[in-house]
mmCIF file of C-alpha atoms and ligand atoms in Angstrom:
data_model
loop_
_atom_site.group_PDB
_atom_site.id
_atom_site.type_symbol
_atom_site.label_atom_id
_atom_site.label_comp_id
_atom_site.label_asym_id
_atom_site.label_seq_id
_atom_site.Cartn_x
_atom_site.Cartn_y
_atom_site.Cartn_z
ATOM 1 C CA MET A 1 49.648 -59.215 46.936
ATOM 2 C CA GLU A 2 52.799 -57.100 46.705
ATOM 3 C CA ILE A 3 52.314 -53.459 45.720
ATOM 4 C CA VAL A 4 55.044 -50.954 44.891
ATOM 5 C CA ALA A 5 54.467 -47.218 45.058
ATOM 6 C CA LEU A 6 56.688 -44.505 43.596
ATOM 7 C CA ALA A 7 56.543 -41.484 45.868
ATOM 8 C CA GLY A 8 57.643 -37.946 46.523
ATOM 9 C CA GLY A 9 56.841 -36.380 49.868
ATOM 10 C CA ILE A 10 53.633 -34.854 51.243
ATOM 11 C CA GLY A 11 51.170 -35.546 48.386
ATOM 12 C CA ALA A 12 52.332 -39.138 48.114
ATOM 13 C CA SER A 13 52.203 -39.766 51.870
ATOM 14 C CA LYS A 14 48.440 -39.192 51.969
ATOM 15 C CA LEU A 15 47.841 -42.033 49.546
ATOM 16 C CA LEU A 16 50.517 -44.183 51.194
ATOM 17 C CA LEU A 17 48.807 -43.846 54.560
ATOM 18 C CA GLY A 18 45.564 -44.940 52.872
ATOM 19 C CA LEU A 19 47.370 -47.889 51.312
ATOM 20 C CA THR A 20 48.687 -49.085 54.680
ATOM 21 C CA ARG A 21 45.041 -49.188 55.861
ATOM 22 C CA ALA A 22 43.663 -50.738 52.686
ATOM 23 C CA MET A 23 46.122 -53.632 52.460
ATOM 24 C CA ASP A 24 48.626 -55.569 54.526
ATOM 25 C CA PRO A 25 51.240 -52.842 55.089
ATOM 26 C CA ARG A 26 54.011 -55.461 55.021
ATOM 27 C CA GLU A 27 53.184 -56.077 51.339
ATOM 28 C CA LEU A 28 53.749 -52.440 50.440
ATOM 29 C CA THR A 29 57.154 -51.229 49.213
ATOM 30 C CA VAL A 30 57.652 -47.495 48.683
ATOM 31 C CA ILE A 31 60.342 -46.241 46.317
ATOM 32 C CA VAL A 32 61.108 -42.673 47.327
ATOM 33 C CA ASN A 33 62.557 -39.686 45.505
ATOM 34 C CA THR A 34 65.937 -38.579 46.880
ATOM 35 C CA GLY A 35 66.524 -35.688 44.459
ATOM 36 C CA ASP A 36 65.373 -33.346 47.303
ATOM 37 C CA ASP A 37 68.168 -34.569 49.569
ATOM 38 C CA ILE A 38 70.482 -31.834 50.803
ATOM 39 C CA VAL A 39 73.468 -31.426 53.106
ATOM 40 C CA LEU A 40 73.007 -28.575 55.631
ATOM 41 C CA HIS A 41 75.153 -27.902 58.730
ATOM 42 C CA GLY A 42 77.183 -30.940 57.615
ATOM 43 C CA LEU A 43 74.132 -33.195 57.996
ATOM 44 C CA SER A 44 72.613 -35.418 55.317
ATOM 45 C CA ILE A 45 68.915 -34.622 55.072
ATOM 46 C CA SER A 46 66.485 -36.767 53.050
ATOM 47 C CA PRO A 47 63.182 -34.887 53.219
ATOM 48 C CA ASP A 48 60.999 -37.212 51.148
ATOM 49 C CA LEU A 49 62.280 -40.384 52.846
ATOM 50 C CA ASP A 50 61.607 -38.746 56.220
ATOM 51 C CA ILE A 51 58.159 -37.435 55.231
ATOM 52 C CA VAL A 52 57.105 -40.923 54.081
ATOM 53 C CA THR A 53 58.615 -42.643 57.163
ATOM 54 C CA TYR A 54 57.202 -40.168 59.709
ATOM 55 C CA THR A 55 53.768 -40.309 58.028
ATOM 56 C CA LEU A 56 53.600 -44.083 58.076
ATOM 57 C CA ALA A 57 54.920 -44.098 61.676
ATOM 58 C CA GLY A 58 52.102 -41.727 62.676
ATOM 59 C CA VAL A 59 54.514 -39.108 64.019
ATOM 60 C CA VAL A 60 54.454 -36.516 61.228
ATOM 61 C CA ASN A 61 53.392 -32.936 61.883
ATOM 62 C CA PRO A 62 49.813 -32.917 60.573
ATOM 63 C CA ASP A 63 49.875 -29.153 59.933
ATOM 64 C CA THR A 64 52.904 -29.092 57.631
ATOM 65 C CA GLY A 65 53.101 -32.704 56.411
ATOM 66 C CA TRP A 66 56.870 -32.725 57.193
ATOM 67 C CA GLY A 67 58.871 -32.950 60.407
ATOM 68 C CA PHE A 68 57.670 -34.385 63.721
ATOM 69 C CA ARG A 69 54.417 -33.413 65.404
ATOM 70 C CA ASP A 70 54.829 -31.257 68.564
ATOM 71 C CA GLU A 71 58.333 -30.348 67.433
ATOM 72 C CA THR A 72 60.599 -27.716 69.025
ATOM 73 C CA PHE A 73 63.237 -25.634 67.228
ATOM 74 C CA CYS A 74 65.750 -24.683 69.981
ATOM 75 C CA THR A 75 68.781 -25.977 68.065
ATOM 76 C CA LEU A 76 67.814 -24.096 64.908
ATOM 77 C CA ASP A 77 67.296 -20.893 66.904
ATOM 78 C CA GLN A 78 70.750 -21.266 68.423
ATOM 79 C CA LEU A 79 72.286 -21.958 64.990
ATOM 80 C CA GLY A 80 70.759 -18.627 63.932
ATOM 81 C CA VAL A 81 72.547 -16.926 66.872
ATOM 82 C CA TYR A 82 75.820 -18.214 65.398
ATOM 83 C CA GLY A 83 74.862 -16.753 62.018
ATOM 84 C CA ARG A 84 74.195 -20.154 60.450
ATOM 85 C CA PRO A 85 71.527 -20.314 57.740
ATOM 86 C CA ASN A 86 68.198 -21.280 59.306
ATOM 87 C CA TRP A 87 65.771 -20.989 56.371
ATOM 88 C CA PHE A 88 65.307 -24.791 56.369
ATOM 89 C CA HIS A 89 63.356 -25.549 59.507
ATOM 90 C CA LEU A 90 65.015 -28.492 61.145
ATOM 91 C CA GLY A 91 63.318 -29.397 64.396
ATOM 92 C CA ASP A 92 65.114 -30.768 67.434
ATOM 93 C CA ARG A 93 63.801 -34.351 67.096
ATOM 94 C CA ASP A 94 64.160 -34.244 63.318
ATOM 95 C CA LEU A 95 67.829 -33.294 63.795
ATOM 96 C CA ALA A 96 68.340 -36.582 65.597
ATOM 97 C CA THR A 97 67.264 -38.400 62.394
ATOM 98 C CA HIS A 98 69.792 -36.383 60.348
ATOM 99 C CA ILE A 99 72.582 -36.939 62.892
ATOM 100 C CA HIS A 100 71.844 -40.680 62.863
ATOM 101 C CA ARG A 101 71.774 -40.744 59.027
ATOM 102 C CA THR A 102 74.975 -38.778 58.726
ATOM 103 C CA ALA A 103 76.777 -40.924 61.291
ATOM 104 C CA MET A 104 75.711 -44.168 59.571
ATOM 105 C CA LEU A 105 76.772 -42.820 56.142
ATOM 106 C CA ARG A 106 80.162 -41.770 57.597
ATOM 107 C CA GLU A 107 80.547 -45.274 59.055
ATOM 108 C CA GLY A 108 80.137 -46.664 55.520
ATOM 109 C CA ALA A 109 76.455 -47.613 55.406
ATOM 110 C CA HIS A 110 74.364 -47.005 52.292
ATOM 111 C CA LEU A 111 71.352 -44.681 52.295
ATOM 112 C CA SER A 112 69.073 -47.712 51.845
ATOM 113 C CA GLN A 113 70.516 -49.257 55.037
ATOM 114 C CA VAL A 114 70.027 -45.974 56.870
ATOM 115 C CA SER A 115 66.416 -45.772 55.694
ATOM 116 C CA GLU A 116 65.812 -49.343 56.845
ATOM 117 C CA SER A 117 67.270 -48.526 60.246
ATOM 118 C CA ILE A 118 65.048 -45.425 60.666
ATOM 119 C CA ARG A 119 61.855 -47.177 59.548
ATOM 120 C CA GLN A 120 62.506 -50.094 61.911
ATOM 121 C CA ALA A 121 63.227 -47.754 64.812
ATOM 122 C CA LEU A 122 59.983 -45.897 64.154
ATOM 123 C CA GLY A 123 57.983 -49.127 63.760
ATOM 124 C CA VAL A 124 56.946 -48.726 60.116
ATOM 125 C CA GLN A 125 55.842 -52.022 58.625
ATOM 126 C CA SER A 126 56.088 -51.134 54.943
ATOM 127 C CA ARG A 127 59.413 -51.268 53.165
ATOM 128 C CA ILE A 128 60.870 -47.870 52.291
ATOM 129 C CA LEU A 129 63.580 -47.717 49.607
ATOM 130 C CA PRO A 130 65.462 -44.668 48.388
ATOM 131 C CA MET A 131 65.446 -44.598 44.556
ATOM 132 C CA SER A 132 69.264 -44.724 44.652
ATOM 133 C CA ASP A 133 72.017 -44.936 47.224
ATOM 134 C CA GLU A 134 74.002 -42.313 45.321
ATOM 135 C CA PRO A 135 73.285 -38.585 45.793
ATOM 136 C CA VAL A 136 71.415 -37.193 42.767
ATOM 137 C CA PRO A 137 70.496 -33.611 43.747
ATOM 138 C CA THR A 138 67.739 -31.951 41.745
ATOM 139 C CA MET A 139 68.973 -28.643 40.402
ATOM 140 C CA ILE A 140 66.589 -25.930 39.212
ATOM 141 C CA GLU A 141 67.825 -23.502 36.571
ATOM 142 C CA THR A 142 65.806 -20.312 36.828
ATOM 143 C CA ASP A 143 65.759 -16.694 35.657
ATOM 144 C CA GLN A 144 67.605 -15.838 38.905
ATOM 145 C CA GLY A 145 70.314 -18.544 38.735
ATOM 146 C CA CYS A 146 70.724 -22.243 39.378
ATOM 147 C CA PHE A 147 69.573 -23.551 42.789
ATOM 148 C CA HIS A 148 69.359 -26.803 44.681
ATOM 149 C CA PHE A 149 65.661 -27.799 44.766
ATOM 150 C CA GLN A 150 65.304 -26.893 48.480
ATOM 151 C CA GLU A 151 66.914 -23.511 47.912
ATOM 152 C CA TYR A 152 64.423 -22.917 45.102
ATOM 153 C CA LEU A 153 61.361 -24.249 46.990
ATOM 154 C CA VAL A 154 61.932 -23.247 50.587
ATOM 155 C CA GLN A 155 64.524 -20.469 50.622
ATOM 156 C CA ARG A 156 63.155 -18.683 47.520
ATOM 157 C CA ARG A 157 59.537 -19.864 47.986
ATOM 158 C CA ALA A 158 59.395 -21.154 44.392
ATOM 159 C CA GLU A 159 59.415 -17.554 43.138
ATOM 160 C CA PRO A 160 62.128 -17.744 40.408
ATOM 161 C CA VAL A 161 60.885 -18.763 36.949
ATOM 162 C CA VAL A 162 62.014 -22.309 36.123
ATOM 163 C CA ARG A 163 63.923 -22.779 32.885
ATOM 164 C CA ARG A 164 65.318 -26.291 33.248
ATOM 165 C CA ILE A 165 65.488 -29.148 35.748
ATOM 166 C CA SER A 166 68.386 -31.566 36.053
ATOM 167 C CA PHE A 167 69.403 -34.379 38.365
ATOM 168 C CA ASP A 168 73.109 -34.105 39.076
ATOM 169 C CA GLY A 169 74.990 -37.373 38.507
ATOM 170 C CA ILE A 170 71.897 -39.321 37.395
ATOM 171 C CA GLU A 171 73.743 -41.071 34.536
ATOM 172 C CA ARG A 172 76.110 -42.709 37.003
ATOM 173 C CA ALA A 173 73.483 -43.458 39.635
ATOM 174 C CA ARG A 174 72.251 -47.006 40.161
ATOM 175 C CA ALA A 175 68.864 -48.016 41.417
ATOM 176 C CA ALA A 176 69.071 -48.907 45.132
ATOM 177 C CA PRO A 177 69.007 -52.581 46.077
ATOM 178 C CA GLY A 178 65.469 -53.957 45.726
ATOM 179 C CA VAL A 179 64.138 -51.221 43.430
ATOM 180 C CA LEU A 180 64.357 -53.016 40.069
ATOM 181 C CA ASP A 181 63.495 -56.407 41.646
ATOM 182 C CA MET A 182 60.318 -55.022 43.161
ATOM 183 C CA LEU A 183 59.318 -53.268 39.917
ATOM 184 C CA ALA A 184 59.748 -56.572 38.082
ATOM 185 C CA ARG A 185 57.757 -58.625 40.549
ATOM 186 C CA ALA A 186 55.050 -56.495 42.203
ATOM 187 C CA ALA A 187 51.445 -57.303 41.343
ATOM 188 C CA GLY A 188 50.636 -53.589 41.146
ATOM 189 C CA ILE A 189 52.744 -50.481 40.682
ATOM 190 C CA ILE A 190 51.283 -47.186 41.867
ATOM 191 C CA ILE A 191 52.565 -43.776 40.861
ATOM 192 C CA CYS A 192 51.527 -41.544 43.746
ATOM 193 C CA PRO A 193 50.013 -38.067 43.188
ATOM 194 C CA SER A 194 53.415 -36.346 43.402
ATOM 195 C CA ASN A 195 55.004 -33.646 41.245
ATOM 196 C CA PRO A 196 55.787 -35.378 37.915
ATOM 197 C CA LEU A 197 58.837 -33.150 37.335
ATOM 198 C CA ILE A 198 60.687 -33.115 40.640
ATOM 199 C CA SER A 199 59.243 -36.037 42.644
ATOM 200 C CA ILE A 200 58.402 -38.797 40.156
ATOM 201 C CA GLY A 201 60.773 -37.393 37.490
ATOM 202 C CA PRO A 202 64.015 -38.158 39.431
ATOM 203 C CA ILE A 203 62.883 -41.730 40.135
ATOM 204 C CA LEU A 204 62.061 -42.302 36.452
ATOM 205 C CA ALA A 205 65.464 -40.892 35.512
ATOM 206 C CA VAL A 206 67.421 -43.489 37.545
ATOM 207 C CA PRO A 207 68.934 -45.762 34.894
ATOM 208 C CA GLY A 208 66.722 -48.830 34.357
ATOM 209 C CA VAL A 209 63.611 -47.600 36.196
ATOM 210 C CA ARG A 210 61.590 -46.180 33.292
ATOM 211 C CA GLU A 211 62.512 -49.217 31.183
ATOM 212 C CA ALA A 212 61.438 -51.559 34.009
ATOM 213 C CA LEU A 213 58.080 -49.750 34.244
ATOM 214 C CA ARG A 214 57.550 -49.958 30.479
ATOM 215 C CA THR A 215 57.832 -53.732 30.601
ATOM 216 C CA ARG A 216 55.154 -53.795 33.356
ATOM 217 C CA ARG A 217 52.942 -51.086 31.778
ATOM 218 C CA THR A 218 49.633 -52.933 32.226
ATOM 219 C CA HIS A 219 50.309 -53.137 35.993
ATOM 220 C CA VAL A 220 51.099 -49.434 36.437
ATOM 221 C CA VAL A 221 48.388 -47.137 37.847
ATOM 222 C CA ALA A 222 49.071 -43.428 38.272
ATOM 223 C CA VAL A 223 47.046 -41.026 40.427
ATOM 224 C CA CYS A 224 47.001 -37.609 38.786
ATOM 225 C CA PRO A 225 48.497 -34.849 40.949
ATOM 226 C CA ILE A 226 46.751 -32.095 38.948
ATOM 227 C CA VAL A 227 43.058 -31.570 39.660
ATOM 228 C CA GLY A 228 41.054 -28.933 37.848
ATOM 229 C CA GLY A 229 44.250 -27.469 36.400
ATOM 230 C CA LYS A 230 45.876 -26.978 39.831
ATOM 231 C CA SER A 231 48.386 -29.027 41.843
ATOM 232 C CA LEU A 232 47.055 -31.034 44.764
ATOM 233 C CA LYS A 233 50.196 -29.926 46.681
ATOM 234 C CA GLY A 234 53.152 -27.646 46.023
ATOM 235 C CA PRO A 235 54.190 -25.744 42.907
ATOM 236 C CA SER A 236 53.755 -28.505 40.251
ATOM 237 C CA ASP A 237 51.218 -26.448 38.293
ATOM 238 C CA GLN A 238 53.445 -23.404 37.989
ATOM 239 C CA MET A 239 56.559 -25.497 37.252
ATOM 240 C CA LEU A 240 54.747 -27.425 34.496
ATOM 241 C CA ALA A 241 53.485 -24.171 32.943
ATOM 242 C CA GLN A 242 56.898 -22.516 33.085
ATOM 243 C CA LEU A 243 58.461 -25.505 31.313
ATOM 244 C CA GLY A 244 55.798 -25.531 28.579
ATOM 245 C CA PHE A 245 53.803 -28.566 29.685
ATOM 246 C CA GLU A 246 50.011 -28.548 29.594
ATOM 247 C CA VAL A 247 48.763 -28.075 33.169
ATOM 248 C CA SER A 248 45.970 -30.614 33.151
ATOM 249 C CA ALA A 249 45.278 -34.267 33.847
ATOM 250 C CA TYR A 250 45.760 -34.897 30.132
ATOM 251 C CA GLY A 251 49.119 -33.079 30.262
ATOM 252 C CA VAL A 252 50.361 -35.407 33.034
ATOM 253 C CA ALA A 253 48.897 -38.486 31.307
ATOM 254 C CA ARG A 254 50.991 -37.633 28.247
ATOM 255 C CA MET A 255 54.133 -37.564 30.402
ATOM 256 C CA TYR A 256 53.333 -41.065 31.741
ATOM 257 C CA GLN A 257 51.771 -42.732 28.706
ATOM 258 C CA ASP A 258 54.790 -44.843 27.714
ATOM 259 C CA PHE A 259 54.914 -46.760 31.036
ATOM 260 C CA CYS A 260 51.460 -46.408 32.561
ATOM 261 C CA ALA A 261 48.278 -48.115 31.343
ATOM 262 C CA THR A 262 45.814 -46.800 33.957
ATOM 263 C CA PHE A 263 45.302 -43.199 35.011
ATOM 264 C CA VAL A 264 43.196 -42.065 37.937
ATOM 265 C CA ILE A 265 41.578 -38.670 37.607
ATOM 266 C CA ASP A 266 39.210 -36.697 39.812
ATOM 267 C CA PRO A 267 35.538 -36.316 38.754
ATOM 268 C CA VAL A 268 36.173 -32.588 38.078
ATOM 269 C CA ASP A 269 38.423 -33.665 35.198
ATOM 270 C CA SER A 270 36.067 -36.297 33.780
ATOM 271 C CA ALA A 271 35.693 -34.311 30.516
ATOM 272 C CA GLN A 272 39.322 -35.219 29.765
ATOM 273 C CA SER A 273 38.815 -38.974 29.972
ATOM 274 C CA SER A 274 38.362 -39.637 26.249
ATOM 275 C CA ALA A 275 41.458 -37.575 25.389
ATOM 276 C CA ILE A 276 43.439 -39.595 27.966
ATOM 277 C CA GLU A 277 41.987 -42.857 26.608
ATOM 278 C CA SER A 278 43.176 -41.834 23.146
ATOM 279 C CA LEU A 279 46.734 -42.094 24.586
ATOM 280 C CA GLY A 280 46.092 -45.826 25.099
ATOM 281 C CA MET A 281 45.349 -45.497 28.806
ATOM 282 C CA GLU A 282 42.376 -46.735 30.809
ATOM 283 C CA VAL A 283 40.839 -43.955 32.903
ATOM 284 C CA LEU A 284 39.480 -44.456 36.407
ATOM 285 C CA ILE A 285 37.410 -41.590 37.837
ATOM 286 C CA TYR A 286 37.642 -41.432 41.627
ATOM 287 C CA PRO A 287 37.769 -38.488 44.060
ATOM 288 C CA THR A 288 41.527 -37.817 44.452
ATOM 289 C CA VAL A 289 41.441 -34.868 46.847
ATOM 290 C CA MET A 290 42.235 -36.534 50.160
ATOM 291 C CA ARG A 291 41.083 -34.284 53.009
ATOM 292 C CA ASN A 292 40.960 -36.844 55.808
ATOM 293 C CA VAL A 293 42.050 -40.371 56.591
ATOM 294 C CA GLU A 294 38.765 -41.829 55.295
ATOM 295 C CA ASP A 295 39.317 -40.176 51.856
ATOM 296 C CA LYS A 296 42.846 -41.620 51.796
ATOM 297 C CA GLU A 297 41.679 -45.109 52.627
ATOM 298 C CA ILE A 298 38.773 -45.051 50.129
ATOM 299 C CA LEU A 299 40.997 -43.994 47.224
ATOM 300 C CA ALA A 300 43.685 -46.481 48.251
ATOM 301 C CA ARG A 301 41.137 -49.308 48.551
ATOM 302 C CA ARG A 302 39.832 -48.626 45.031
ATOM 303 C CA ILE A 303 43.317 -48.738 43.601
ATOM 304 C CA VAL A 304 44.226 -51.922 45.464
ATOM 305 C CA GLU A 305 41.002 -53.568 44.275
ATOM 306 C CA PHE A 306 41.787 -52.498 40.721
ATOM 307 C CA ALA A 307 45.310 -53.942 41.016
ATOM 308 C CA ALA A 308 43.881 -57.213 42.363
ATOM 309 C CA LYS A 309 41.501 -57.431 39.379
ATOM 310 C CA GLN A 310 44.360 -56.767 36.971
ATOM 311 C CA LYS A 311 46.413 -59.493 38.656
ATOM 312 C CA ALA A 312 43.527 -61.953 38.404
ATOM 313 C CA GLY A 313 43.080 -60.992 34.751
ATOM 314 C CA THR A 314 46.758 -61.613 34.011
ATOM 315 C CA ALA A 315 46.702 -64.949 35.814
ATOM 316 C CA ALA A 316 43.559 -66.125 33.918
HETATM 317 N N1 LIG B 1 59.372 -27.358 53.743
HETATM 318 C C1 LIG B 1 59.196 -26.043 53.870
HETATM 319 O O1 LIG B 1 58.381 -25.455 53.152
HETATM 320 N N2 LIG B 1 59.920 -25.307 54.764
HETATM 321 C C2 LIG B 1 60.828 -25.892 55.594
HETATM 322 O O2 LIG B 1 61.487 -25.191 56.363
HETATM 323 C C3 LIG B 1 60.982 -27.307 55.496
HETATM 324 C C4 LIG B 1 61.850 -27.996 56.336
HETATM 325 C C5 LIG B 1 61.912 -29.408 56.258
HETATM 326 C C6 LIG B 1 62.705 -30.108 57.149
HETATM 327 C C7 LIG B 1 62.781 -31.486 57.092
HETATM 328 C C8 LIG B 1 62.046 -32.170 56.115
HETATM 329 O O3 LIG B 1 62.089 -33.497 56.069
HETATM 330 C C9 LIG B 1 61.232 -31.488 55.228
HETATM 331 C C10 LIG B 1 61.149 -30.094 55.280
HETATM 332 N N3 LIG B 1 60.343 -29.358 54.404
HETATM 333 C C11 LIG B 1 60.224 -28.009 54.541
HETATM 334 C C12 LIG B 1 59.623 -30.050 53.350
HETATM 335 C C13 LIG B 1 60.438 -30.216 52.054
HETATM 336 O O4 LIG B 1 61.107 -29.054 51.685
HETATM 337 C C14 LIG B 1 59.615 -30.468 50.815
HETATM 338 O O5 LIG B 1 58.274 -30.434 50.999
HETATM 339 C C15 LIG B 1 59.973 -31.747 50.153
HETATM 340 O O6 LIG B 1 61.337 -31.865 49.875
HETATM 341 C C16 LIG B 1 59.195 -31.937 48.861
HETATM 342 O O7 LIG B 1 58.623 -33.161 48.962
#
């Protein structure tokens, strides 16, 4: 049974790891946000693609959720000596990934080919697709100016107040090879518990993606990234509030209601289930805070079982 998951970085990777244990990992395709991608020191860096790949390869740093485990930072330290910006912590092994990516792109490869090369080299069995082969940087307009997403998140620690989010060049971007095909054909489509504005938002904004999801609405299951009014990971809650969205499971459900028929919320938010159902969505109440690998696998297994039931229901 083929499953597609739409994913950002760290929050999504927890569920993705669970999915690779709950199903045949070769039947999982992950469509990853590339709005976070940035060029630094002349190198093309794709943080969410790398976070997903390193997590599924079992080599991610478990303390941060990004970069390699047992990483060293000698190159970055030396770049600092030369006065180069070193606010974005690129480890020595991680730099090899960025050098490889940059070299392949310069040689004429597409980002999707680069991602395929990295996942094969690291032994990941699931397919990992960038949302688009074209760069579509997420720009954050704030009270202190307009910044690339990484400058806002990492360099400025998400302190500026967000006024507007845009994805540069999104109108001209095309979905990467395989993205629309997989959305049309997968038995189940999972929206991972990622930031709806800057992780899932860019994927939905790629021309054709939201429309493709709408036509498969009954097969789309989203896991809510807001639990008890707070983000599971990162600054989603504060960004939603600053942009005038309701910071709740119901608030996220409203953002997804046109393309998603099933919404997974944590038991702490169960009081919101009838409001979410009134949006025309089925609500599943499962623990969504994944503290260890067992939590990840249990949640993933429940979602896969639900998708299998939906598939059987459609076939009947
Ligand atoms: N996040 C940080 O908070 N600080 C960093 O210095 C940092 C470096 C970094 C390097 C490579 C990489 O793949 C990811 C990195 N991240 C870092 C994570 C990243 O900024 C974000 O978490 C994602 O873009 C959002 O999913």
